[in-house]
Amino acid sequence: MRSNLLLRKLQMAMGITLGFILLSQVFALPAFAQDGGPTDDDVNVIARELYCPVCENIPLDVCPTQACEQWRATIREKLVLGWSDDQIKDYFVDQYGPRVLAEPPAEGFNALVYILPPVLFAIGAFILFMVMRAWKVEPPTPKGKGVSVESEDPYIAQLEQELRRRDE
Amino acid sequence: MEIIDNSATENYEESPGKTSRPKWGVVLVWVFVLGLLAVLGLGLVRTQRGSIRVGDRVPDLVLTTFDGDEIDFADHHGQIIVVNFWASWCKPCEQEAVELEQAYQMYKDQGVVFLGVDYVDTETEARAYLAKFGITYPNGPDLGTRISQAFRTIGVPETYIIGPDGRLAAAKIGPYLSLDEIVNQIETVMAEYK
């Protein structure tokens, strides 16, 4: 009798538990994967190629000002709309001018940024070459030339003669 | 042998033509260095010039408003134009926003044109700012920062008053502290051109 009562209670408990599990499955919200919206990394890929004119020398991805936060929000908005990286950069150039780009276009005065370094390097190499050439020591004068020098100075000529005599 | 080496050195020194650099090369290097210095100097002068000065002619500019209208400064020659540079992220700009609108309401029927130039801002926040402070005079973004570059602004807020002759009549760097300050400046300019 006692074991039957225990078994019945156990069955009831199991039934209730099973019921809860089934109910939780019915009312549970389906867990979907992320909807693929732009992440901070996606935004920063573009942001690090832009500079806000207000915050000089600080790339947009690390700039802490409110203006830069707004810019990053704009990038996110454009990414949600499906704009490409280039379209977004072009938008910022249209709005704020080419100076917002980390790599300015090679046009007009900006072209100097691309032309000057190689030209300066070439000039430096040329100067270095000229200096090295000036440092180069002349090869020793041939023996014949030494003889002619000997004959010009009587003291040296005599000294040379003495040395030669000793060698013999 | 050493004696012969010395004579060789003497010969080496006596023939400088062999070691001197070609003259065209030196000239080229100097031309380039001077050109570079000139470019750097011009850049320095440009950055040190500061804002546009009173009496300077203001170049003809076009402001495209948030509503899409194009306002050409040249169309308002003969009128006083108040150009205010602002941004939604600029806290000091908020100090003068309401007063500028009040001044606009006072002078709009007296031929004074008010224009707001939104500097390095985003449109959503800019529109919210205009709504928040009830600003009704024409406002638009500084596309390509062309207008602020023409005025050589150094920040926001800045306000420039252009006289009827197209020359800068007055300037305020920083926020106006009261409506009276705005009114005084406009009245002074109006008196100058009477």
mmCIF file of C-alpha atoms in Angstrom:
data_model
loop_
_atom_site.group_PDB
_atom_site.id
_atom_site.type_symbol
_atom_site.label_atom_id
_atom_site.label_comp_id
_atom_site.label_asym_id
_atom_site.label_seq_id
_atom_site.Cartn_x
_atom_site.Cartn_y
_atom_site.Cartn_z
ATOM 1 C CA MET A 1 0.000 0.000 0.000
ATOM 2 C CA ARG A 2 2.691 2.366 1.011
ATOM 3 C CA SER A 3 4.842 1.577 -2.031
ATOM 4 C CA ASN A 4 1.838 2.081 -4.353
ATOM 5 C CA LEU A 5 1.221 5.515 -2.839
ATOM 6 C CA LEU A 6 4.856 6.448 -3.296
ATOM 7 C CA LEU A 7 4.820 5.257 -6.891
ATOM 8 C CA ARG A 8 1.663 7.271 -7.598
ATOM 9 C CA LYS A 9 3.243 10.430 -6.112
ATOM 10 C CA LEU A 10 6.341 9.854 -8.153
ATOM 11 C CA GLN A 11 4.286 9.466 -11.324
ATOM 12 C CA MET A 12 2.397 12.666 -10.499
ATOM 13 C CA ALA A 13 5.627 14.584 -9.937
ATOM 14 C CA MET A 14 7.026 13.288 -13.197
ATOM 15 C CA GLY A 15 3.826 14.251 -15.004
ATOM 16 C CA ILE A 16 3.943 17.789 -13.627
ATOM 17 C CA THR A 17 7.617 18.134 -14.546
ATOM 18 C CA LEU A 18 6.937 16.843 -18.053
ATOM 19 C CA GLY A 19 4.026 19.250 -18.344
ATOM 20 C CA PHE A 20 6.246 22.201 -17.390
ATOM 21 C CA ILE A 21 8.846 21.132 -19.916
ATOM 22 C CA LEU A 22 6.255 20.880 -22.678
ATOM 23 C CA LEU A 23 4.725 24.255 -21.762
ATOM 24 C CA SER A 24 8.122 25.919 -21.699
ATOM 25 C CA GLN A 25 8.775 24.544 -25.187
ATOM 26 C CA VAL A 26 5.448 25.872 -26.445
ATOM 27 C CA PHE A 27 5.853 29.401 -25.011
ATOM 28 C CA ALA A 28 9.602 29.701 -25.444
ATOM 29 C CA LEU A 29 10.671 32.460 -27.854
ATOM 30 C CA PRO A 30 12.645 31.114 -30.731
ATOM 31 C CA ALA A 31 16.303 32.094 -30.480
ATOM 32 C CA PHE A 32 17.439 33.446 -33.826
ATOM 33 C CA ALA A 33 20.985 34.151 -34.825
ATOM 34 C CA GLN A 34 22.137 37.776 -34.996
ATOM 35 C CA ASP A 35 20.489 39.573 -37.877
ATOM 36 C CA GLY A 36 23.851 40.409 -39.512
ATOM 37 C CA GLY A 37 23.738 44.146 -38.774
ATOM 38 C CA PRO A 38 27.030 46.048 -38.829
ATOM 39 C CA THR A 39 29.249 45.412 -35.833
ATOM 40 C CA ASP A 40 31.587 47.948 -34.232
ATOM 41 C CA ASP A 41 34.419 46.304 -36.137
ATOM 42 C CA ASP A 42 32.594 46.844 -39.429
ATOM 43 C CA VAL A 43 32.124 50.505 -38.570
ATOM 44 C CA ASN A 44 35.727 50.918 -37.449
ATOM 45 C CA VAL A 45 37.118 49.446 -40.659
ATOM 46 C CA ILE A 46 35.798 52.563 -42.405
ATOM 47 C CA ALA A 47 36.224 54.896 -39.437
ATOM 48 C CA ARG A 48 39.963 54.305 -39.186
ATOM 49 C CA GLU A 49 40.316 55.632 -42.712
ATOM 50 C CA LEU A 50 38.626 58.898 -41.812
ATOM 51 C CA TYR A 51 39.618 61.885 -39.718
ATOM 52 C CA CYS A 52 37.147 64.345 -38.256
ATOM 53 C CA PRO A 53 38.367 67.901 -39.019
ATOM 54 C CA VAL A 54 37.503 68.942 -35.475
ATOM 55 C CA CYS A 55 39.862 66.445 -33.836
ATOM 56 C CA GLU A 56 43.140 66.775 -35.665
ATOM 57 C CA ASN A 57 45.389 63.730 -35.973
ATOM 58 C CA ILE A 58 42.948 61.369 -34.238
ATOM 59 C CA PRO A 59 41.466 58.691 -36.481
ATOM 60 C CA LEU A 60 37.705 58.481 -36.309
ATOM 61 C CA ASP A 61 37.688 54.934 -34.881
ATOM 62 C CA VAL A 62 39.408 56.040 -31.655
ATOM 63 C CA CYS A 63 38.233 59.654 -31.423
ATOM 64 C CA PRO A 64 36.194 60.091 -28.214
ATOM 65 C CA THR A 65 34.346 63.330 -29.024
ATOM 66 C CA GLN A 66 30.623 63.650 -29.581
ATOM 67 C CA ALA A 67 31.165 64.781 -33.162
ATOM 68 C CA CYS A 68 33.097 61.590 -33.918
ATOM 69 C CA GLU A 69 30.481 59.441 -32.207
ATOM 70 C CA GLN A 70 27.901 61.007 -34.500
ATOM 71 C CA TRP A 71 30.074 60.273 -37.518
ATOM 72 C CA ARG A 72 30.433 56.627 -36.496
ATOM 73 C CA ALA A 73 26.652 56.442 -36.078
ATOM 74 C CA THR A 74 26.296 57.799 -39.602
ATOM 75 C CA ILE A 75 28.666 55.114 -40.918
ATOM 76 C CA ARG A 76 26.535 52.479 -39.184
ATOM 77 C CA GLU A 77 23.365 53.954 -40.721
ATOM 78 C CA LYS A 78 24.881 53.836 -44.190
ATOM 79 C CA LEU A 79 26.093 50.249 -43.693
ATOM 80 C CA VAL A 80 22.584 49.216 -42.669
ATOM 81 C CA LEU A 81 21.350 50.797 -45.901
ATOM 82 C CA GLY A 82 23.776 48.562 -47.781
ATOM 83 C CA TRP A 83 26.258 51.229 -48.841
ATOM 84 C CA SER A 84 29.745 50.052 -49.771
ATOM 85 C CA ASP A 85 32.892 51.315 -48.023
ATOM 86 C CA ASP A 86 33.759 53.538 -50.984
ATOM 87 C CA GLN A 87 30.246 54.976 -51.168
ATOM 88 C CA ILE A 88 30.426 55.900 -47.491
ATOM 89 C CA LYS A 89 33.849 57.508 -47.864
ATOM 90 C CA ASP A 90 32.631 59.438 -50.908
ATOM 91 C CA TYR A 91 29.665 60.646 -48.859
ATOM 92 C CA PHE A 92 31.972 61.976 -46.149
ATOM 93 C CA VAL A 93 34.181 63.653 -48.752
ATOM 94 C CA ASP A 94 31.119 65.324 -50.296
ATOM 95 C CA GLN A 95 29.950 66.487 -46.895
ATOM 96 C CA TYR A 96 33.212 67.536 -45.272
ATOM 97 C CA GLY A 97 35.830 67.718 -48.003
ATOM 98 C CA PRO A 98 38.765 65.497 -48.974
ATOM 99 C CA ARG A 99 40.719 66.397 -45.867
ATOM 100 C CA VAL A 100 38.686 63.839 -43.890
ATOM 101 C CA LEU A 101 40.449 61.020 -45.722
ATOM 102 C CA ALA A 102 43.431 59.380 -44.047
ATOM 103 C CA GLU A 103 44.918 58.951 -47.503
ATOM 104 C CA PRO A 104 44.237 62.141 -49.453
ATOM 105 C CA PRO A 105 43.691 61.764 -53.213
ATOM 106 C CA ALA A 106 46.779 62.459 -55.322
ATOM 107 C CA GLU A 107 45.360 65.634 -56.831
ATOM 108 C CA GLY A 108 46.468 69.255 -56.727
ATOM 109 C CA PHE A 109 48.460 70.270 -53.677
ATOM 110 C CA ASN A 110 47.880 66.837 -52.104
ATOM 111 C CA ALA A 111 49.906 65.273 -54.903
ATOM 112 C CA LEU A 112 53.035 66.610 -53.170
ATOM 113 C CA VAL A 113 52.452 64.073 -50.403
ATOM 114 C CA TYR A 114 53.056 61.302 -52.913
ATOM 115 C CA ILE A 115 55.667 63.022 -55.083
ATOM 116 C CA LEU A 116 57.955 64.516 -52.441
ATOM 117 C CA PRO A 117 59.115 61.388 -50.564
ATOM 118 C CA PRO A 118 60.468 59.526 -53.625
ATOM 119 C CA VAL A 119 61.968 62.730 -55.042
ATOM 120 C CA LEU A 120 63.655 63.522 -51.707
ATOM 121 C CA PHE A 121 64.902 59.942 -51.546
ATOM 122 C CA ALA A 122 66.362 60.221 -55.057
ATOM 123 C CA ILE A 123 68.050 63.540 -54.222
ATOM 124 C CA GLY A 124 69.435 62.072 -50.988
ATOM 125 C CA ALA A 125 70.794 59.067 -52.852
ATOM 126 C CA PHE A 126 72.368 61.370 -55.439
ATOM 127 C CA ILE A 127 74.053 63.502 -52.763
ATOM 128 C CA LEU A 128 75.258 60.386 -50.954
ATOM 129 C CA PHE A 129 76.666 59.022 -54.201
ATOM 130 C CA MET A 130 78.543 62.274 -54.883
ATOM 131 C CA VAL A 131 79.942 62.408 -51.355
ATOM 132 C CA MET A 132 81.041 58.772 -51.488
ATOM 133 C CA ARG A 133 82.733 59.413 -54.794
ATOM 134 C CA ALA A 134 84.593 62.387 -53.307
ATOM 135 C CA TRP A 135 85.772 60.221 -50.427
ATOM 136 C CA LYS A 136 87.203 57.574 -52.752
ATOM 137 C CA VAL A 137 91.084 57.510 -52.460
ATOM 138 C CA GLU A 138 93.012 57.923 -55.708
ATOM 139 C CA PRO A 139 95.009 54.817 -56.724
ATOM 140 C CA PRO A 140 98.745 55.000 -55.954
ATOM 141 C CA THR A 141 100.877 56.746 -58.555
ATOM 142 C CA PRO A 142 102.780 54.352 -60.850
ATOM 143 C CA LYS A 143 106.471 53.770 -60.132
ATOM 144 C CA GLY A 144 107.639 55.723 -63.144
ATOM 145 C CA LYS A 145 106.026 58.820 -61.743
ATOM 146 C CA GLY A 146 107.975 58.359 -58.513
ATOM 147 C CA VAL A 147 111.240 58.402 -60.427
ATOM 148 C CA SER A 148 110.391 61.701 -61.989
ATOM 149 C CA VAL A 149 109.609 63.112 -58.551
ATOM 150 C CA GLU A 150 112.928 61.813 -57.296
ATOM 151 C CA SER A 151 114.778 63.703 -59.963
ATOM 152 C CA GLU A 152 113.062 66.975 -59.091
ATOM 153 C CA ASP A 153 114.314 67.121 -55.480
ATOM 154 C CA PRO A 154 118.083 66.716 -55.115
ATOM 155 C CA TYR A 155 117.815 65.693 -51.466
ATOM 156 C CA ILE A 156 115.250 62.986 -52.203
ATOM 157 C CA ALA A 157 117.203 61.886 -55.259
ATOM 158 C CA GLN A 158 120.300 61.457 -53.138
ATOM 159 C CA LEU A 159 118.337 59.569 -50.461
ATOM 160 C CA GLU A 160 116.824 57.272 -53.078
ATOM 161 C CA GLN A 161 120.274 56.591 -54.507
ATOM 162 C CA GLU A 162 121.603 55.699 -51.059
ATOM 163 C CA LEU A 163 118.726 53.333 -50.410
ATOM 164 C CA ARG A 164 119.173 51.663 -53.750
ATOM 165 C CA ARG A 165 122.892 51.232 -53.092
ATOM 166 C CA ARG A 166 122.102 49.568 -49.731
ATOM 167 C CA ASP A 167 119.627 47.206 -51.361
ATOM 168 C CA GLU A 168 122.280 46.124 -53.858
ATOM 169 C CA MET B 1 107.674 53.992 -51.053
ATOM 170 C CA GLU B 2 106.005 56.292 -48.592
ATOM 171 C CA ILE B 3 107.478 59.254 -50.410
ATOM 172 C CA ILE B 4 105.864 58.121 -53.612
ATOM 173 C CA ASP B 5 102.511 57.833 -51.807
ATOM 174 C CA ASN B 6 102.796 61.427 -50.596
ATOM 175 C CA SER B 7 103.424 62.608 -54.086
ATOM 176 C CA ALA B 8 100.335 60.726 -55.156
ATOM 177 C CA THR B 9 98.297 62.589 -52.568
ATOM 178 C CA GLU B 10 99.705 65.848 -53.818
ATOM 179 C CA ASN B 11 98.649 64.964 -57.332
ATOM 180 C CA TYR B 12 95.183 64.017 -56.053
ATOM 181 C CA GLU B 13 94.720 67.395 -54.369
ATOM 182 C CA GLU B 14 96.027 69.238 -57.360
ATOM 183 C CA SER B 15 93.302 67.835 -59.587
ATOM 184 C CA PRO B 16 90.033 69.067 -58.031
ATOM 185 C CA GLY B 17 88.210 68.813 -61.364
ATOM 186 C CA LYS B 18 88.024 65.061 -60.895
ATOM 187 C CA THR B 19 86.208 65.228 -57.518
ATOM 188 C CA SER B 20 83.914 68.297 -57.786
ATOM 189 C CA ARG B 21 80.197 67.616 -58.231
ATOM 190 C CA PRO B 22 78.628 68.511 -61.551
ATOM 191 C CA LYS B 23 77.250 72.052 -61.356
ATOM 192 C CA TRP B 24 73.855 71.164 -62.780
ATOM 193 C CA GLY B 25 73.321 68.764 -59.915
ATOM 194 C CA VAL B 26 74.074 71.415 -57.309
ATOM 195 C CA VAL B 27 71.764 73.881 -59.036
ATOM 196 C CA LEU B 28 69.001 71.281 -59.207
ATOM 197 C CA VAL B 29 69.334 70.471 -55.526
ATOM 198 C CA TRP B 30 69.237 74.152 -54.578
ATOM 199 C CA VAL B 31 66.233 74.846 -56.788
ATOM 200 C CA PHE B 32 64.410 71.935 -55.224
ATOM 201 C CA VAL B 33 65.312 72.914 -51.650
ATOM 202 C CA LEU B 34 64.256 76.534 -52.241
ATOM 203 C CA GLY B 35 61.022 75.362 -53.889
ATOM 204 C CA LEU B 36 60.299 73.121 -50.950
ATOM 205 C CA LEU B 37 60.959 75.953 -48.513
ATOM 206 C CA ALA B 38 58.643 78.217 -50.530
ATOM 207 C CA VAL B 39 55.837 75.639 -50.387
ATOM 208 C CA LEU B 40 56.318 75.136 -46.658
ATOM 209 C CA GLY B 41 56.453 78.912 -46.136
ATOM 210 C CA LEU B 42 53.200 79.423 -48.048
ATOM 211 C CA GLY B 43 51.544 76.713 -45.991
ATOM 212 C CA LEU B 44 52.770 78.346 -42.806
ATOM 213 C CA VAL B 45 51.500 81.750 -43.894
ATOM 214 C CA ARG B 46 48.108 80.243 -44.688
ATOM 215 C CA THR B 47 47.808 78.591 -41.288
ATOM 216 C CA GLN B 48 49.006 81.678 -39.438
ATOM 217 C CA ARG B 49 46.638 84.070 -41.222
ATOM 218 C CA GLY B 50 43.808 83.469 -38.763
ATOM 219 C CA SER B 51 40.194 84.315 -39.410
ATOM 220 C CA ILE B 52 39.006 86.693 -42.090
ATOM 221 C CA ARG B 53 39.448 90.290 -40.921
ATOM 222 C CA VAL B 54 37.016 93.162 -40.753
ATOM 223 C CA GLY B 55 37.182 95.060 -44.033
ATOM 224 C CA ASP B 56 38.154 91.990 -46.080
ATOM 225 C CA ARG B 57 35.944 91.151 -49.010
ATOM 226 C CA VAL B 58 33.930 87.996 -48.363
ATOM 227 C CA PRO B 59 34.036 85.642 -51.346
ATOM 228 C CA ASP B 60 30.760 84.736 -53.023
ATOM 229 C CA LEU B 61 29.519 81.542 -51.450
ATOM 230 C CA VAL B 62 26.496 79.312 -51.780
ATOM 231 C CA LEU B 63 24.749 77.708 -48.814
ATOM 232 C CA THR B 64 22.554 74.704 -49.554
ATOM 233 C CA THR B 65 19.979 74.541 -46.782
ATOM 234 C CA PHE B 66 18.640 71.401 -45.145
ATOM 235 C CA ASP B 67 15.465 71.996 -47.175
ATOM 236 C CA GLY B 68 17.468 71.918 -50.407
ATOM 237 C CA ASP B 69 17.307 75.634 -51.201
ATOM 238 C CA GLU B 70 20.447 77.301 -52.497
ATOM 239 C CA ILE B 71 21.254 80.678 -51.009
ATOM 240 C CA ASP B 72 23.871 82.626 -52.929
ATOM 241 C CA PHE B 73 25.595 85.281 -50.840
ATOM 242 C CA ALA B 74 25.937 87.378 -53.987
ATOM 243 C CA ASP B 75 22.140 87.610 -54.256
ATOM 244 C CA HIS B 76 22.104 89.526 -50.978
ATOM 245 C CA HIS B 77 24.577 92.255 -51.845
ATOM 246 C CA GLY B 78 23.151 95.482 -50.495
ATOM 247 C CA GLN B 79 21.885 93.730 -47.394
ATOM 248 C CA ILE B 80 23.472 92.947 -44.067
ATOM 249 C CA ILE B 81 24.113 89.204 -43.715
ATOM 250 C CA VAL B 82 24.631 87.538 -40.347
ATOM 251 C CA VAL B 83 26.444 84.227 -40.804
ATOM 252 C CA ASN B 84 26.516 81.992 -37.753
ATOM 253 C CA PHE B 85 28.700 78.855 -37.655
ATOM 254 C CA TRP B 86 27.437 76.181 -35.284
ATOM 255 C CA ALA B 87 27.245 72.434 -34.721
ATOM 256 C CA SER B 88 24.915 70.149 -32.791
ATOM 257 C CA TRP B 89 27.869 68.736 -30.814
ATOM 258 C CA CYS B 90 28.953 72.233 -29.782
ATOM 259 C CA LYS B 91 27.800 73.074 -26.252
ATOM 260 C CA PRO B 92 28.723 76.803 -26.389
ATOM 261 C CA CYS B 93 26.585 77.091 -29.540
ATOM 262 C CA GLU B 94 23.545 76.266 -27.421
ATOM 263 C CA GLN B 95 24.166 79.355 -25.287
ATOM 264 C CA GLU B 96 23.397 81.695 -28.168
ATOM 265 C CA ALA B 97 20.956 79.621 -30.240
ATOM 266 C CA VAL B 98 17.759 81.082 -28.780
ATOM 267 C CA GLU B 99 19.131 84.642 -28.791
ATOM 268 C CA LEU B 100 20.100 84.386 -32.443
ATOM 269 C CA GLU B 101 16.570 83.308 -33.326
ATOM 270 C CA GLN B 102 15.207 86.233 -31.303
ATOM 271 C CA ALA B 103 17.517 88.621 -33.140
ATOM 272 C CA TYR B 104 16.378 87.137 -36.457
ATOM 273 C CA GLN B 105 12.748 87.782 -35.513
ATOM 274 C CA MET B 106 13.676 91.391 -34.657
ATOM 275 C CA TYR B 107 15.567 92.153 -37.870
ATOM 276 C CA LYS B 108 14.058 89.928 -40.567
ATOM 277 C CA ASP B 109 11.776 92.726 -41.715
ATOM 278 C CA GLN B 110 14.585 95.272 -41.741
ATOM 279 C CA GLY B 111 16.533 93.619 -44.549
ATOM 280 C CA VAL B 112 18.966 91.744 -42.354
ATOM 281 C CA VAL B 113 19.603 88.200 -43.582
ATOM 282 C CA PHE B 114 20.418 85.458 -41.091
ATOM 283 C CA LEU B 115 22.144 82.288 -42.235
ATOM 284 C CA GLY B 116 23.206 79.316 -40.140
ATOM 285 C CA VAL B 117 26.124 77.223 -41.313
ATOM 286 C CA ASP B 118 26.279 73.792 -39.705
ATOM 287 C CA TYR B 119 29.953 72.891 -39.363
ATOM 288 C CA VAL B 120 31.160 69.254 -39.542
ATOM 289 C CA ASP B 121 27.900 67.804 -38.320
ATOM 290 C CA THR B 122 25.470 65.022 -39.061
ATOM 291 C CA GLU B 123 22.094 65.895 -40.503
ATOM 292 C CA THR B 124 19.921 63.972 -38.050
ATOM 293 C CA GLU B 125 21.468 65.644 -35.008
ATOM 294 C CA ALA B 126 21.537 69.014 -36.762
ATOM 295 C CA ARG B 127 17.831 68.911 -37.523
ATOM 296 C CA ALA B 128 17.111 67.867 -33.930
ATOM 297 C CA TYR B 129 19.174 70.845 -32.707
ATOM 298 C CA LEU B 130 17.243 73.285 -34.930
ATOM 299 C CA ALA B 131 13.945 71.884 -33.680
ATOM 300 C CA LYS B 132 15.068 71.970 -30.060
ATOM 301 C CA PHE B 133 15.924 75.670 -30.172
ATOM 302 C CA GLY B 134 13.112 76.640 -32.539
ATOM 303 C CA ILE B 135 15.433 78.094 -35.156
ATOM 304 C CA THR B 136 13.580 79.230 -38.254
ATOM 305 C CA TYR B 137 16.144 81.183 -40.277
ATOM 306 C CA PRO B 138 17.815 79.301 -43.156
ATOM 307 C CA ASN B 139 20.359 76.738 -42.083
ATOM 308 C CA GLY B 140 22.425 74.249 -44.008
ATOM 309 C CA PRO B 141 25.476 72.048 -43.821
ATOM 310 C CA ASP B 142 28.884 73.399 -44.672
ATOM 311 C CA LEU B 143 29.329 71.076 -47.628
ATOM 312 C CA GLY B 144 32.971 70.236 -48.147
ATOM 313 C CA THR B 145 33.724 72.778 -45.365
ATOM 314 C CA ARG B 146 34.009 75.326 -48.178
ATOM 315 C CA ILE B 147 32.258 78.140 -46.317
ATOM 316 C CA SER B 148 34.232 77.727 -43.089
ATOM 317 C CA GLN B 149 37.445 77.587 -45.112
ATOM 318 C CA ALA B 150 36.519 80.814 -46.889
ATOM 319 C CA PHE B 151 35.998 82.485 -43.513
ATOM 320 C CA ARG B 152 39.035 80.657 -42.122
ATOM 321 C CA THR B 153 37.094 79.757 -38.995
ATOM 322 C CA ILE B 154 38.988 78.269 -36.101
ATOM 323 C CA GLY B 155 36.012 76.654 -34.364
ATOM 324 C CA VAL B 156 32.361 77.027 -33.467
ATOM 325 C CA PRO B 157 30.474 79.102 -32.616
ATOM 326 C CA GLU B 158 31.618 82.012 -34.720
ATOM 327 C CA THR B 159 29.444 84.739 -36.206
ATOM 328 C CA TYR B 160 30.339 87.079 -39.063
ATOM 329 C CA ILE B 161 28.359 90.117 -40.134
ATOM 330 C CA ILE B 162 28.794 91.085 -43.772
ATOM 331 C CA GLY B 163 28.033 94.651 -44.784
ATOM 332 C CA PRO B 164 25.950 95.650 -47.815
ATOM 333 C CA ASP B 165 29.192 96.188 -49.771
ATOM 334 C CA GLY B 166 30.141 92.531 -49.385
ATOM 335 C CA ARG B 167 32.949 93.248 -46.920
ATOM 336 C CA LEU B 168 33.206 91.844 -43.442
ATOM 337 C CA ALA B 169 31.786 94.414 -41.034
ATOM 338 C CA ALA B 170 32.031 92.596 -37.693
ATOM 339 C CA ALA B 171 32.946 89.257 -36.224
ATOM 340 C CA LYS B 172 32.285 87.389 -33.017
ATOM 341 C CA ILE B 173 34.537 84.486 -32.121
ATOM 342 C CA GLY B 174 32.800 82.379 -29.484
ATOM 343 C CA PRO B 175 29.214 82.563 -28.296
ATOM 344 C CA TYR B 176 27.219 85.739 -27.826
ATOM 345 C CA LEU B 177 26.520 86.155 -24.145
ATOM 346 C CA SER B 178 23.177 87.924 -24.554
ATOM 347 C CA LEU B 179 20.636 89.171 -27.055
ATOM 348 C CA ASP B 180 21.854 92.710 -26.326
ATOM 349 C CA GLU B 181 25.314 91.822 -27.552
ATOM 350 C CA ILE B 182 23.896 90.588 -30.864
ATOM 351 C CA VAL B 183 21.644 93.623 -31.221
ATOM 352 C CA ASN B 184 24.492 96.037 -30.434
ATOM 353 C CA GLN B 185 26.728 94.474 -33.058
ATOM 354 C CA ILE B 186 24.025 94.555 -35.740
ATOM 355 C CA GLU B 187 23.044 98.131 -34.840
ATOM 356 C CA THR B 188 26.670 99.235 -35.066
ATOM 357 C CA VAL B 189 26.981 97.740 -38.529
ATOM 358 C CA MET B 190 23.672 99.270 -39.619
ATOM 359 C CA ALA B 191 24.853 102.688 -38.388
ATOM 360 C CA GLU B 192 28.113 102.344 -40.320
ATOM 361 C CA TYR B 193 26.297 101.774 -43.587
ATOM 362 C CA LYS B 194 23.599 104.432 -43.201
#
